[in-house]
Structures are given as C-alpha cells and as structure tokens.
C-alpha cells in the first residue's frame, strides 16, 4: 500500500444509480454502474422505495464488476468511501450498510462522504489536482448548488429554492409529452428549435438577496401556461422551439450566476457537474461566457458528471491522502447533509 496512491473503492447509492468505482490516487481504474432509471420511468420520477430495493439487488454484482474491471481483488483495497448524504435516506442506507460491512470485513478505514463534494472532486480524475479557490456548479435531478472550494473547505454559496435544474427539464419534458428522464430529450429536441422563440422567465436574475440562489418552479408553470394558451388559440405547438427556449432559459441563468459567483469570490476556475452538465447548450454557453470572463472551465465527461461510484472514490482518495481521520463506524446516512460537512 502506498499513502500517496491509495487504492480506494467508492460506493454511491444516493438516488437511482448503484455506482461502485475504484481509483488509485487520482487514477480511475473502474466505474461500474447499475441504474434503476427504467423502473421509475413509468412513474415520471424516482420512487424511493423502488430505488432502495434495486440498490440492494445490484450492490454485490456491481462491487464484483468494479473489482474485475479494475483488475484488483477486495483484499487489495486500502480504504472504502461511501456517500453518507445528501440523498434518499432508504437508498443511502443500502450503500452505507454495505460499505460498513466491507470495511469491517476487510479491516480497512471507511470514509462516509458528502455527495455534492464528490461531484466536484471527481474532476481530479480527468483534469488533475483541483485549483483553489474553485467554484462548483452542481446541477442534477436532485440538486442545483453553487459551491466554493478553498483550502480544502467546501462552502455553499447558494442553491435552488424549489425545483432542481434537472427536475425542471424533466417536468417540462413531461408537459411536452416527452419520456423521463426528460433532460436528454429536451436537449435533443432543442437541436432543431429556435431558442429565441419564447422568452421564458429567468427567476431571481436581479435579486441581490438571492444572487447565488436559483428558482425553477416558475419556469415549469410558465411553460404550462404558454402551452395552454396556444391550445386555447388553436395554434400548433413546436416542441423543438419550446425545448430550445426552455433550455436557453436554464442555461442562461445557471451560467450567469456561476460566473458571477466566480467573479465575486475571486475564484478564476469553474467546475460544472451533475447530470445536467451533459446538456449541450449549458456546456457551450458556459465555455463562451467563461472565455469572456477569463475563467478556466472544467467539465468532467458525462459518465463522471452523472451519479457514479468513482466520484465517491475520488473524494475518499483525497481525504486519505491528506490524512483525514476515517469516519466512526456508527456514522449515519443523512438525507439532508449540507456541503460543508464533507466527511463524517
Ligand atoms: O446527476 P444525475 O444523473 O442524477 C441525480 O439527479 O442526482 O442527474 C439526472 C438529471 C435528470 O434530471 C436528467 O434529465 C438530467 O440530469 N440530464 C440532462 C441531460 N442529461 C441528463 N438535462 C439536460 N440535458 C441533458 N443532456
Ligand atoms: Zn448527484
């Protein structure tokens, strides 16, 4: 075992993906994933109890797959990391209990870590050590947050007051009759649409009390109203135009607030992560605006942006290397963990 290059296995079960990843230092060795998204599709969203049961079934095969893909055996592992929160509590419990059993069985340290911090830290696997201070924009079906990482500390600058950005994509897609998860569908439909066709609201754009907070529930209502009005008038609805206009509104508000945060905090680096970071317009607009503002933009590959085990392993590896004390064996799964609690 090397302290500089620990072999860390990370387990992620906060939502509907059972992820097990293995890293050596900052090198990604494997990232096995079992998703229950198809089980939830007919409900139009994630059903917590269904997700928990799916995690239970997928856990052992996913651990085995991660080890075989990495070419390591469990006895080689130096430490276990697991998402302790935030997330769906029943789903988190499956990961936390499995990780504790592994750590106790192998006699290895365990790190119960924060899911949001892991989303930022995964970028190290592709782009090297995180520069500090850095701003993290986390946008997924469950969260929309702006985070600052400085001197190893994670601080929340702001978050959504209601729906997450991915939730907004999913709800608008549903209104348009597109299947769940709706984000990729909107992205695809928008390719043939006009993003200036409809001027949907950019909530909290000029509210100094909420400079780094977001609100997306009004956007869904605005789209519903617009669709109803067109139907009342007997106008044909162009799904590509609505998709492109909604996508523009979301990408615009996310990038303008993230860049404002980077300027305000004197942090010339921005990492975007979470499932919505796969959005093509968000990526393009962020690149354009960061270039103008002189901010370095880092976006992990889509498979590392969505929930996965490698991000948890990356944060565990970081904590191991800086000599953080492992978590006590009785740490809980905490659905509402705040981002400044990186480690239990
Ligand atoms: O990070 P993630 O896989 O799971 C959590 O929610 O934690 O994110 C899933 C979210 C869904 O809301 C999905 O619609 C959205 O990410 N998403 C996208 C795109 N790909 C996934 N949203 C917009 N454009 C995309 N290309
Ligand atoms: Zn996530």
mmCIF file of N, CA and C in Angstrom, residues 44-169:
data_model
loop_
_atom_site.group_PDB
_atom_site.id
_atom_site.type_symbol
_atom_site.label_atom_id
_atom_site.label_comp_id
_atom_site.label_asym_id
_atom_site.label_seq_id
_atom_site.Cartn_x
_atom_site.Cartn_y
_atom_site.Cartn_z
ATOM 1 N N UNK A 44 -42.688 8.655 -13.923
ATOM 2 C CA UNK A 44 -42.298 10.028 -14.262
ATOM 3 C C UNK A 44 -41.316 10.619 -13.264
ATOM 4 N N UNK A 45 -40.731 9.810 -12.421
ATOM 5 C CA UNK A 45 -39.754 10.306 -11.440
ATOM 6 C C UNK A 45 -39.276 9.137 -10.604
ATOM 7 N N UNK A 46 -38.263 9.398 -9.746
ATOM 8 C CA UNK A 46 -37.683 8.308 -8.958
ATOM 9 C C UNK A 46 -38.594 7.954 -7.778
ATOM 10 N N UNK A 47 -38.920 6.668 -7.630
ATOM 11 C CA UNK A 47 -39.729 6.194 -6.497
ATOM 12 C C UNK A 47 -38.747 5.648 -5.449
ATOM 13 N N UNK A 48 -38.641 6.323 -4.280
ATOM 14 C CA UNK A 48 -37.575 5.982 -3.323
ATOM 15 C C UNK A 48 -37.519 4.508 -2.938
ATOM 16 N N UNK A 49 -38.661 3.901 -2.641
ATOM 17 C CA UNK A 49 -38.636 2.515 -2.165
ATOM 18 C C UNK A 49 -38.187 1.556 -3.273
ATOM 19 N N UNK A 50 -38.606 1.857 -4.489
ATOM 20 C CA UNK A 50 -38.177 1.039 -5.641
ATOM 21 C C UNK A 50 -36.653 1.172 -5.801
ATOM 22 N N UNK A 51 -36.149 2.391 -5.635
ATOM 23 C CA UNK A 51 -34.703 2.628 -5.778
ATOM 24 C C UNK A 51 -33.928 1.843 -4.720
ATOM 25 N N UNK A 52 -34.413 1.858 -3.469
ATOM 26 C CA UNK A 52 -33.698 1.162 -2.382
ATOM 27 C C UNK A 52 -33.588 -0.328 -2.668
ATOM 28 N N UNK A 53 -34.700 -0.906 -3.103
ATOM 29 C CA UNK A 53 -34.683 -2.362 -3.386
ATOM 30 C C UNK A 53 -33.752 -2.681 -4.543
ATOM 31 N N UNK A 54 -33.751 -1.814 -5.537
ATOM 32 C CA UNK A 54 -32.863 -2.045 -6.690
ATOM 33 C C UNK A 54 -31.398 -1.952 -6.270
ATOM 34 N N UNK A 55 -31.077 -1.015 -5.353
ATOM 35 C CA UNK A 55 -29.689 -0.913 -4.860
ATOM 36 C C UNK A 55 -29.264 -2.218 -4.190
ATOM 37 N N UNK A 56 -30.184 -2.753 -3.375
ATOM 38 C CA UNK A 56 -29.889 -3.981 -2.628
ATOM 39 C C UNK A 56 -29.548 -5.117 -3.599
ATOM 40 N N UNK A 57 -30.341 -5.231 -4.655
ATOM 41 C CA UNK A 57 -30.104 -6.303 -5.634
ATOM 42 C C UNK A 57 -28.822 -6.079 -6.426
ATOM 43 N N UNK A 58 -28.533 -4.821 -6.717
ATOM 44 C CA UNK A 58 -27.399 -4.529 -7.606
ATOM 45 C C UNK A 58 -26.056 -4.454 -6.870
ATOM 46 N N UNK A 59 -26.097 -4.314 -5.552
ATOM 47 C CA UNK A 59 -24.863 -3.984 -4.822
ATOM 48 C C UNK A 59 -23.719 -4.979 -5.042
ATOM 49 N N UNK A 60 -23.959 -6.256 -4.746
ATOM 50 C CA UNK A 60 -22.848 -7.212 -4.840
ATOM 51 C C UNK A 60 -22.346 -7.382 -6.275
ATOM 52 N N UNK A 61 -23.266 -7.580 -7.254
ATOM 53 C CA UNK A 61 -22.759 -7.696 -8.630
ATOM 54 C C UNK A 61 -21.973 -6.458 -9.084
ATOM 55 N N UNK A 62 -22.390 -5.266 -8.624
ATOM 56 C CA UNK A 62 -21.695 -4.042 -9.066
ATOM 57 C C UNK A 62 -20.304 -3.954 -8.416
ATOM 58 N N UNK A 63 -20.197 -4.386 -7.152
ATOM 59 C CA UNK A 63 -18.876 -4.412 -6.496
ATOM 60 C C UNK A 63 -17.957 -5.390 -7.251
ATOM 61 N N UNK A 64 -18.519 -6.556 -7.564
ATOM 62 C CA UNK A 64 -17.710 -7.574 -8.272
ATOM 63 C C UNK A 64 -17.268 -7.061 -9.635
ATOM 64 N N UNK A 65 -18.181 -6.386 -10.342
ATOM 65 C CA UNK A 65 -17.849 -5.854 -11.667
ATOM 66 C C UNK A 65 -16.740 -4.799 -11.568
ATOM 67 N N UNK A 66 -16.866 -3.919 -10.569
ATOM 68 C CA UNK A 66 -15.851 -2.858 -10.413
ATOM 69 C C UNK A 66 -14.473 -3.476 -10.158
ATOM 70 N N UNK A 67 -14.432 -4.516 -9.305
ATOM 71 C CA UNK A 67 -13.140 -5.153 -8.996
ATOM 72 C C UNK A 67 -12.586 -5.834 -10.239
ATOM 73 N N UNK A 68 -13.434 -6.540 -10.985
ATOM 74 C CA UNK A 68 -12.894 -7.259 -12.142
ATOM 75 C C UNK A 68 -12.465 -6.281 -13.236
ATOM 76 N N UNK A 69 -13.215 -5.193 -13.421
ATOM 77 C CA UNK A 69 -12.798 -4.200 -14.426
ATOM 78 C C UNK A 69 -11.485 -3.526 -14.048
ATOM 79 N N UNK A 70 -11.285 -3.334 -12.739
ATOM 80 C CA UNK A 70 -10.045 -2.688 -12.287
ATOM 81 C C UNK A 70 -8.889 -3.677 -12.215
ATOM 82 N N UNK A 71 -9.212 -4.978 -12.254
ATOM 83 C CA UNK A 71 -8.164 -5.997 -12.129
ATOM 84 C C UNK A 71 -7.596 -6.053 -10.724
ATOM 85 N N UNK A 72 -8.449 -5.802 -9.726
ATOM 86 C CA UNK A 72 -7.985 -5.872 -8.335
ATOM 87 C C UNK A 72 -8.928 -6.789 -7.554
ATOM 88 N N UNK A 73 -8.453 -7.267 -6.406
ATOM 89 C CA UNK A 73 -9.373 -8.010 -5.554
ATOM 90 C C UNK A 73 -9.632 -7.181 -4.302
ATOM 91 N N UNK A 74 -10.712 -7.516 -3.604
ATOM 92 C CA UNK A 74 -11.107 -6.685 -2.457
ATOM 93 C C UNK A 74 -9.990 -6.577 -1.429
ATOM 94 N N UNK A 75 -9.182 -7.646 -1.318
ATOM 95 C CA UNK A 75 -8.129 -7.611 -0.299
ATOM 96 C C UNK A 75 -7.028 -6.587 -0.644
ATOM 97 N N UNK A 76 -7.006 -6.101 -1.913
ATOM 98 C CA UNK A 76 -6.003 -5.086 -2.290
ATOM 99 C C UNK A 76 -6.409 -3.674 -1.843
ATOM 100 N N UNK A 77 -7.705 -3.492 -1.547
ATOM 101 C CA UNK A 77 -8.241 -2.142 -1.298
ATOM 102 C C UNK A 77 -7.667 -1.554 0.000
ATOM 103 N N UNK A 78 -7.261 -0.253 -0.064
ATOM 104 C CA UNK A 78 -6.717 0.415 1.127
ATOM 105 C C UNK A 78 -7.797 1.093 1.959
ATOM 106 N N UNK A 79 -8.879 1.534 1.294
ATOM 107 C CA UNK A 79 -9.935 2.246 2.036
ATOM 108 C C UNK A 79 -11.238 2.181 1.247
ATOM 109 N N UNK A 80 -12.341 2.305 1.999
ATOM 110 C CA UNK A 80 -13.681 2.326 1.396
ATOM 111 C C UNK A 80 -14.251 3.730 1.600
ATOM 112 N N UNK A 81 -14.900 4.261 0.563
ATOM 113 C CA UNK A 81 -15.622 5.534 0.711
ATOM 114 C C UNK A 81 -17.059 5.293 0.289
ATOM 115 N N UNK A 82 -17.973 6.021 0.917
ATOM 116 C CA UNK A 82 -19.397 5.830 0.585
ATOM 117 C C UNK A 82 -20.124 7.155 0.752
ATOM 118 N N UNK A 83 -21.124 7.378 -0.101
ATOM 119 C CA UNK A 83 -21.965 8.570 0.053
ATOM 120 C C UNK A 83 -22.801 8.423 1.311
ATOM 121 N N UNK A 84 -22.607 9.367 2.262
ATOM 122 C CA UNK A 84 -23.402 9.345 3.502
ATOM 123 C C UNK A 84 -24.592 10.286 3.392
ATOM 124 N N UNK A 85 -24.613 11.179 2.391
ATOM 125 C CA UNK A 85 -25.705 12.114 2.174
ATOM 126 C C UNK A 85 -25.209 13.249 1.303
ATOM 127 N N UNK A 86 -26.051 14.153 0.825
ATOM 128 C CA UNK A 86 -27.495 14.077 0.913
ATOM 129 C C UNK A 86 -28.068 13.129 -0.136
ATOM 130 N N UNK A 87 -29.333 12.745 0.037
ATOM 131 C CA UNK A 87 -29.967 11.842 -0.920
ATOM 132 C C UNK A 87 -31.207 11.218 -0.304
ATOM 133 N N UNK A 88 -31.720 10.198 -0.962
ATOM 134 C CA UNK A 88 -32.904 9.483 -0.458
ATOM 135 C C UNK A 88 -32.433 8.577 0.668
ATOM 136 N N UNK A 89 -33.047 8.710 1.839
ATOM 137 C CA UNK A 89 -32.460 8.055 3.010
ATOM 138 C C UNK A 89 -32.425 6.529 2.877
ATOM 139 N N UNK A 90 -33.498 5.928 2.350
ATOM 140 C CA UNK A 90 -33.517 4.464 2.207
ATOM 141 C C UNK A 90 -32.440 3.997 1.251
ATOM 142 N N UNK A 91 -32.228 4.752 0.191
ATOM 143 C CA UNK A 91 -31.214 4.412 -0.799
ATOM 144 C C UNK A 91 -29.813 4.563 -0.203
ATOM 145 N N UNK A 92 -29.612 5.645 0.547
ATOM 146 C CA UNK A 92 -28.303 5.881 1.187
ATOM 147 C C UNK A 92 -27.961 4.760 2.162
ATOM 148 N N UNK A 93 -28.971 4.305 2.916
ATOM 149 C CA UNK A 93 -28.739 3.279 3.948
ATOM 150 C C UNK A 93 -28.164 2.002 3.321
ATOM 151 N N UNK A 94 -28.635 1.655 2.123
ATOM 152 C CA UNK A 94 -28.132 0.433 1.477
ATOM 153 C C UNK A 94 -26.629 0.570 1.211
ATOM 154 N N UNK A 95 -26.218 1.724 0.688
ATOM 155 C CA UNK A 95 -24.793 1.932 0.393
ATOM 156 C C UNK A 95 -23.961 1.990 1.661
ATOM 157 N N UNK A 96 -24.466 2.743 2.650
ATOM 158 C CA UNK A 96 -23.705 2.919 3.893
ATOM 159 C C UNK A 96 -23.539 1.570 4.608
ATOM 160 N N UNK A 97 -24.603 0.781 4.684
ATOM 161 C CA UNK A 97 -24.520 -0.519 5.371
ATOM 162 C C UNK A 97 -23.572 -1.454 4.615
ATOM 163 N N UNK A 98 -23.635 -1.439 3.296
ATOM 164 C CA UNK A 98 -22.749 -2.308 2.504
ATOM 165 C C UNK A 98 -21.289 -1.900 2.701
ATOM 166 N N UNK A 99 -21.055 -0.584 2.678
ATOM 167 C CA UNK A 99 -19.675 -0.090 2.821
ATOM 168 C C UNK A 99 -19.120 -0.425 4.204
ATOM 169 N N UNK A 100 -19.969 -0.295 5.216
ATOM 170 C CA UNK A 100 -19.503 -0.613 6.576
ATOM 171 C C UNK A 100 -19.167 -2.097 6.682
ATOM 172 N N UNK A 101 -20.014 -2.950 6.088
ATOM 173 C CA UNK A 101 -19.763 -4.398 6.144
ATOM 174 C C UNK A 101 -18.431 -4.715 5.458
ATOM 175 N N UNK A 102 -18.196 -4.076 4.306
ATOM 176 C CA UNK A 102 -16.935 -4.308 3.582
ATOM 177 C C UNK A 102 -15.739 -3.854 4.417
ATOM 178 N N UNK A 103 -15.843 -2.630 4.964
ATOM 179 C CA UNK A 103 -14.728 -2.063 5.724
ATOM 180 C C UNK A 103 -14.421 -2.912 6.952
ATOM 181 N N UNK A 104 -15.481 -3.349 7.651
ATOM 182 C CA UNK A 104 -15.269 -4.170 8.849
ATOM 183 C C UNK A 104 -14.688 -5.528 8.468
ATOM 184 N N UNK A 105 -15.238 -6.121 7.393
ATOM 185 C CA UNK A 105 -14.776 -7.439 6.954
ATOM 186 C C UNK A 105 -13.324 -7.408 6.508
ATOM 187 N N UNK A 106 -12.942 -6.306 5.837
ATOM 188 C CA UNK A 106 -11.572 -6.223 5.298
ATOM 189 C C UNK A 106 -10.597 -5.601 6.303
ATOM 190 N N UNK A 107 -11.148 -5.019 7.374
ATOM 191 C CA UNK A 107 -10.300 -4.337 8.357
ATOM 192 C C UNK A 107 -9.673 -3.078 7.776
ATOM 193 N N UNK A 108 -10.442 -2.342 6.955
ATOM 194 C CA UNK A 108 -9.917 -1.130 6.300
ATOM 195 C C UNK A 108 -10.685 0.103 6.772
ATOM 196 N N UNK A 109 -10.071 1.296 6.661
ATOM 197 C CA UNK A 109 -10.792 2.507 7.068
ATOM 198 C C UNK A 109 -11.951 2.816 6.128
ATOM 199 N N UNK A 110 -12.954 3.521 6.676
ATOM 200 C CA UNK A 110 -14.119 3.914 5.870
ATOM 201 C C UNK A 110 -14.304 5.431 5.977
ATOM 202 N N UNK A 111 -14.662 6.038 4.839
ATOM 203 C CA UNK A 111 -14.949 7.466 4.803
ATOM 204 C C UNK A 111 -16.397 7.648 4.354
ATOM 205 N N UNK A 112 -17.248 8.161 5.243
ATOM 206 C CA UNK A 112 -18.638 8.490 4.880
ATOM 207 C C UNK A 112 -18.636 9.914 4.360
ATOM 208 N N UNK A 113 -18.854 10.096 3.053
ATOM 209 C CA UNK A 113 -18.585 11.404 2.450
ATOM 210 C C UNK A 113 -19.834 12.066 1.869
ATOM 211 N N UNK A 114 -19.648 13.339 1.545
ATOM 212 C CA UNK A 114 -20.721 14.173 1.016
ATOM 213 C C UNK A 114 -20.821 14.034 -0.504
ATOM 214 N N UNK A 115 -22.015 13.736 -0.970
ATOM 215 C CA UNK A 115 -22.275 13.531 -2.393
ATOM 216 C C UNK A 115 -21.934 14.775 -3.236
ATOM 217 N N UNK A 116 -22.266 15.951 -2.724
ATOM 218 C CA UNK A 116 -22.046 17.185 -3.502
ATOM 219 C C UNK A 116 -20.556 17.457 -3.658
ATOM 220 N N UNK A 117 -19.810 17.262 -2.567
ATOM 221 C CA UNK A 117 -18.354 17.454 -2.630
ATOM 222 C C UNK A 117 -17.736 16.442 -3.592
ATOM 223 N N UNK A 118 -18.279 15.226 -3.609
ATOM 224 C CA UNK A 118 -17.759 14.188 -4.511
ATOM 225 C C UNK A 118 -17.975 14.576 -5.975
ATOM 226 N N UNK A 119 -19.124 15.220 -6.281
ATOM 227 C CA UNK A 119 -19.390 15.667 -7.654
ATOM 228 C C UNK A 119 -18.301 16.622 -8.139
ATOM 229 N N UNK A 120 -17.785 17.459 -7.247
ATOM 230 C CA UNK A 120 -16.731 18.411 -7.629
ATOM 231 C C UNK A 120 -15.391 17.682 -7.726
ATOM 232 N N UNK A 121 -15.103 16.841 -6.737
ATOM 233 C CA UNK A 121 -13.785 16.212 -6.632
ATOM 234 C C UNK A 121 -13.490 15.245 -7.774
ATOM 235 N N UNK A 122 -14.544 14.693 -8.402
ATOM 236 C CA UNK A 122 -14.333 13.720 -9.483
ATOM 237 C C UNK A 122 -13.546 14.329 -10.642
ATOM 238 N N UNK A 123 -13.613 15.648 -10.762
ATOM 239 C CA UNK A 123 -12.917 16.302 -11.873
ATOM 240 C C UNK A 123 -11.411 16.030 -11.829
ATOM 241 N N UNK A 124 -10.872 15.762 -10.627
ATOM 242 C CA UNK A 124 -9.430 15.472 -10.493
ATOM 243 C C UNK A 124 -9.023 14.235 -11.286
ATOM 244 N N UNK A 125 -9.971 13.303 -11.479
ATOM 245 C CA UNK A 125 -9.620 12.062 -12.186
ATOM 246 C C UNK A 125 -9.324 12.336 -13.660
ATOM 247 N N UNK A 126 -9.893 13.404 -14.189
ATOM 248 C CA UNK A 126 -9.669 13.710 -15.618
ATOM 249 C C UNK A 126 -8.749 14.895 -15.849
ATOM 250 N N UNK A 127 -8.841 15.891 -14.961
ATOM 251 C CA UNK A 127 -8.120 17.138 -15.248
ATOM 252 C C UNK A 127 -7.046 17.472 -14.223
ATOM 253 N N UNK A 128 -6.717 16.502 -13.346
ATOM 254 C CA UNK A 128 -5.642 16.728 -12.386
ATOM 255 C C UNK A 128 -6.100 17.504 -11.169
ATOM 256 N N UNK A 129 -5.131 17.834 -10.269
ATOM 257 C CA UNK A 129 -5.480 18.471 -8.998
ATOM 258 C C UNK A 129 -6.384 19.689 -9.195
ATOM 259 N N UNK A 130 -7.377 19.822 -8.322
ATOM 260 C CA UNK A 130 -8.303 20.957 -8.407
ATOM 261 C C UNK A 130 -7.567 22.223 -8.013
ATOM 262 N N UNK A 131 -7.635 23.265 -8.849
ATOM 263 C CA UNK A 131 -7.051 24.533 -8.421
ATOM 264 C C UNK A 131 -7.953 25.142 -7.347
ATOM 265 N N UNK A 132 -7.397 25.919 -6.459
ATOM 266 C CA UNK A 132 -8.228 26.547 -5.436
ATOM 267 C C UNK A 132 -7.925 28.035 -5.372
ATOM 268 N N UNK A 133 -8.903 28.907 -5.101
ATOM 269 C CA UNK A 133 -10.303 28.539 -4.922
ATOM 270 C C UNK A 133 -10.972 28.214 -6.260
ATOM 271 N N UNK A 134 -11.949 27.309 -6.192
ATOM 272 C CA UNK A 134 -12.700 26.923 -7.383
ATOM 273 C C UNK A 134 -14.190 26.952 -7.040
ATOM 274 N N UNK A 135 -14.997 27.328 -8.040
ATOM 275 C CA UNK A 135 -16.450 27.317 -7.856
ATOM 276 C C UNK A 135 -16.996 26.038 -8.490
ATOM 277 N N UNK A 136 -17.889 25.363 -7.788
ATOM 278 C CA UNK A 136 -18.555 24.175 -8.341
ATOM 279 C C UNK A 136 -20.022 24.505 -8.605
ATOM 280 N N UNK A 137 -20.464 24.242 -9.831
ATOM 281 C CA UNK A 137 -21.901 24.360 -10.147
ATOM 282 C C UNK A 137 -22.422 22.941 -10.286
ATOM 283 N N UNK A 138 -23.269 22.521 -9.340
ATOM 284 C CA UNK A 138 -23.806 21.152 -9.344
ATOM 285 C C UNK A 138 -25.246 21.171 -9.770
ATOM 286 N N UNK A 139 -25.505 20.546 -10.906
ATOM 287 C CA UNK A 139 -26.858 20.614 -11.458
ATOM 288 C C UNK A 139 -27.317 19.222 -11.865
ATOM 289 N N UNK A 140 -28.318 18.713 -11.128
ATOM 290 C CA UNK A 140 -28.805 17.371 -11.445
ATOM 291 C C UNK A 140 -30.297 17.317 -11.185
ATOM 292 N N UNK A 141 -30.840 16.091 -11.168
ATOM 293 C CA UNK A 141 -32.265 15.941 -10.899
ATOM 294 C C UNK A 141 -32.586 16.257 -9.443
ATOM 295 N N UNK A 142 -31.588 16.167 -8.583
ATOM 296 C CA UNK A 142 -31.825 16.360 -7.149
ATOM 297 C C UNK A 142 -31.258 17.647 -6.585
ATOM 298 N N UNK A 143 -30.265 18.236 -7.263
ATOM 299 C CA UNK A 143 -29.672 19.449 -6.697
ATOM 300 C C UNK A 143 -29.235 20.468 -7.733
ATOM 301 N N UNK A 144 -29.308 21.718 -7.316
ATOM 302 C CA UNK A 144 -28.740 22.825 -8.091
ATOM 303 C C UNK A 144 -28.051 23.699 -7.066
ATOM 304 N N UNK A 145 -26.720 23.637 -7.017
ATOM 305 C CA UNK A 145 -25.992 24.338 -5.961
ATOM 306 C C UNK A 145 -24.766 25.023 -6.520
ATOM 307 N N UNK A 146 -24.408 26.121 -5.900
ATOM 308 C CA UNK A 146 -23.126 26.763 -6.166
ATOM 309 C C UNK A 146 -22.275 26.600 -4.914
ATOM 310 N N UNK A 147 -21.069 26.063 -5.116
ATOM 311 C CA UNK A 147 -20.193 25.709 -4.003
ATOM 312 C C UNK A 147 -18.843 26.373 -4.221
ATOM 313 N N UNK A 148 -18.186 26.742 -3.130
ATOM 314 C CA UNK A 148 -16.818 27.237 -3.248
ATOM 315 C C UNK A 148 -15.892 26.266 -2.526
ATOM 316 N N UNK A 149 -14.791 25.905 -3.166
ATOM 317 C CA UNK A 149 -13.788 25.066 -2.508
ATOM 318 C C UNK A 149 -12.531 25.908 -2.345
ATOM 319 N N UNK A 150 -12.128 26.067 -1.090
ATOM 320 C CA UNK A 150 -10.954 26.882 -0.805
ATOM 321 C C UNK A 150 -10.241 26.290 0.403
ATOM 322 N N UNK A 151 -8.933 26.092 0.300
ATOM 323 C CA UNK A 151 -8.149 25.474 1.380
ATOM 324 C C UNK A 151 -8.758 24.156 1.848
ATOM 325 N N UNK A 152 -9.310 23.393 0.919
ATOM 326 C CA UNK A 152 -9.876 22.091 1.261
ATOM 327 C C UNK A 152 -11.263 22.174 1.891
ATOM 328 N N UNK A 153 -11.752 23.411 2.154
ATOM 329 C CA UNK A 153 -13.093 23.547 2.752
ATOM 330 C C UNK A 153 -14.130 23.778 1.662
ATOM 331 N N UNK A 154 -15.269 23.144 1.822
ATOM 332 C CA UNK A 154 -16.382 23.316 0.891
ATOM 333 C C UNK A 154 -17.421 24.228 1.555
ATOM 334 N N UNK A 155 -17.814 25.296 0.851
ATOM 335 C CA UNK A 155 -18.860 26.164 1.391
ATOM 336 C C UNK A 155 -19.968 26.313 0.365
ATOM 337 N N UNK A 156 -21.193 26.363 0.851
ATOM 338 C CA UNK A 156 -22.333 26.572 -0.044
ATOM 339 C C UNK A 156 -22.512 28.067 -0.262
ATOM 340 N N UNK A 157 -22.557 28.487 -1.545
ATOM 341 C CA UNK A 157 -22.815 29.898 -1.855
ATOM 342 C C UNK A 157 -24.296 30.111 -2.122
ATOM 343 N N UNK A 158 -24.954 29.077 -2.605
ATOM 344 C CA UNK A 158 -26.377 29.197 -2.908
ATOM 345 C C UNK A 158 -26.906 27.901 -3.466
ATOM 346 N N UNK A 159 -28.219 27.843 -3.585
ATOM 347 C CA UNK A 159 -28.844 26.623 -4.107
ATOM 348 C C UNK A 159 -30.240 26.943 -4.614
ATOM 349 N N UNK A 160 -30.919 25.951 -5.136
ATOM 350 C CA UNK A 160 -32.274 26.215 -5.608
ATOM 351 C C UNK A 160 -33.218 26.348 -4.415
ATOM 352 N N UNK A 161 -34.184 27.234 -4.569
ATOM 353 C CA UNK A 161 -35.171 27.419 -3.505
ATOM 354 C C UNK A 161 -36.318 26.435 -3.668
ATOM 355 N N UNK A 162 -36.401 25.809 -4.847
ATOM 356 C CA UNK A 162 -37.523 24.876 -5.086
ATOM 357 C C UNK A 162 -37.046 23.702 -5.942
ATOM 358 N N UNK A 163 -37.407 23.659 -7.226
ATOM 359 C CA UNK A 163 -37.014 22.528 -8.081
ATOM 360 C C UNK A 163 -35.525 22.606 -8.436
ATOM 361 N N UNK A 164 -34.919 21.443 -8.663
ATOM 362 C CA UNK A 164 -33.554 21.400 -9.199
ATOM 363 C C UNK A 164 -33.622 21.618 -10.715
ATOM 364 N N UNK A 165 -32.484 21.981 -11.318
ATOM 365 C CA UNK A 165 -32.466 22.260 -12.765
ATOM 366 C C UNK A 165 -32.900 21.029 -13.571
ATOM 367 N N UNK A 166 -32.407 19.853 -13.165
ATOM 368 C CA UNK A 166 -32.770 18.627 -13.887
ATOM 369 C C UNK A 166 -34.260 18.320 -13.733
ATOM 370 N N UNK A 167 -34.772 18.635 -12.546
ATOM 371 C CA UNK A 167 -36.197 18.436 -12.280
ATOM 372 C C UNK A 167 -37.016 19.334 -13.218
ATOM 373 N N UNK A 168 -36.525 20.559 -13.441
ATOM 374 C CA UNK A 168 -37.212 21.485 -14.354
ATOM 375 C C UNK A 168 -37.222 20.893 -15.764
ATOM 376 N N UNK A 169 -36.071 20.373 -16.199
ATOM 377 C CA UNK A 169 -36.018 19.725 -17.521
ATOM 378 C C UNK A 169 -37.018 18.570 -17.577
#
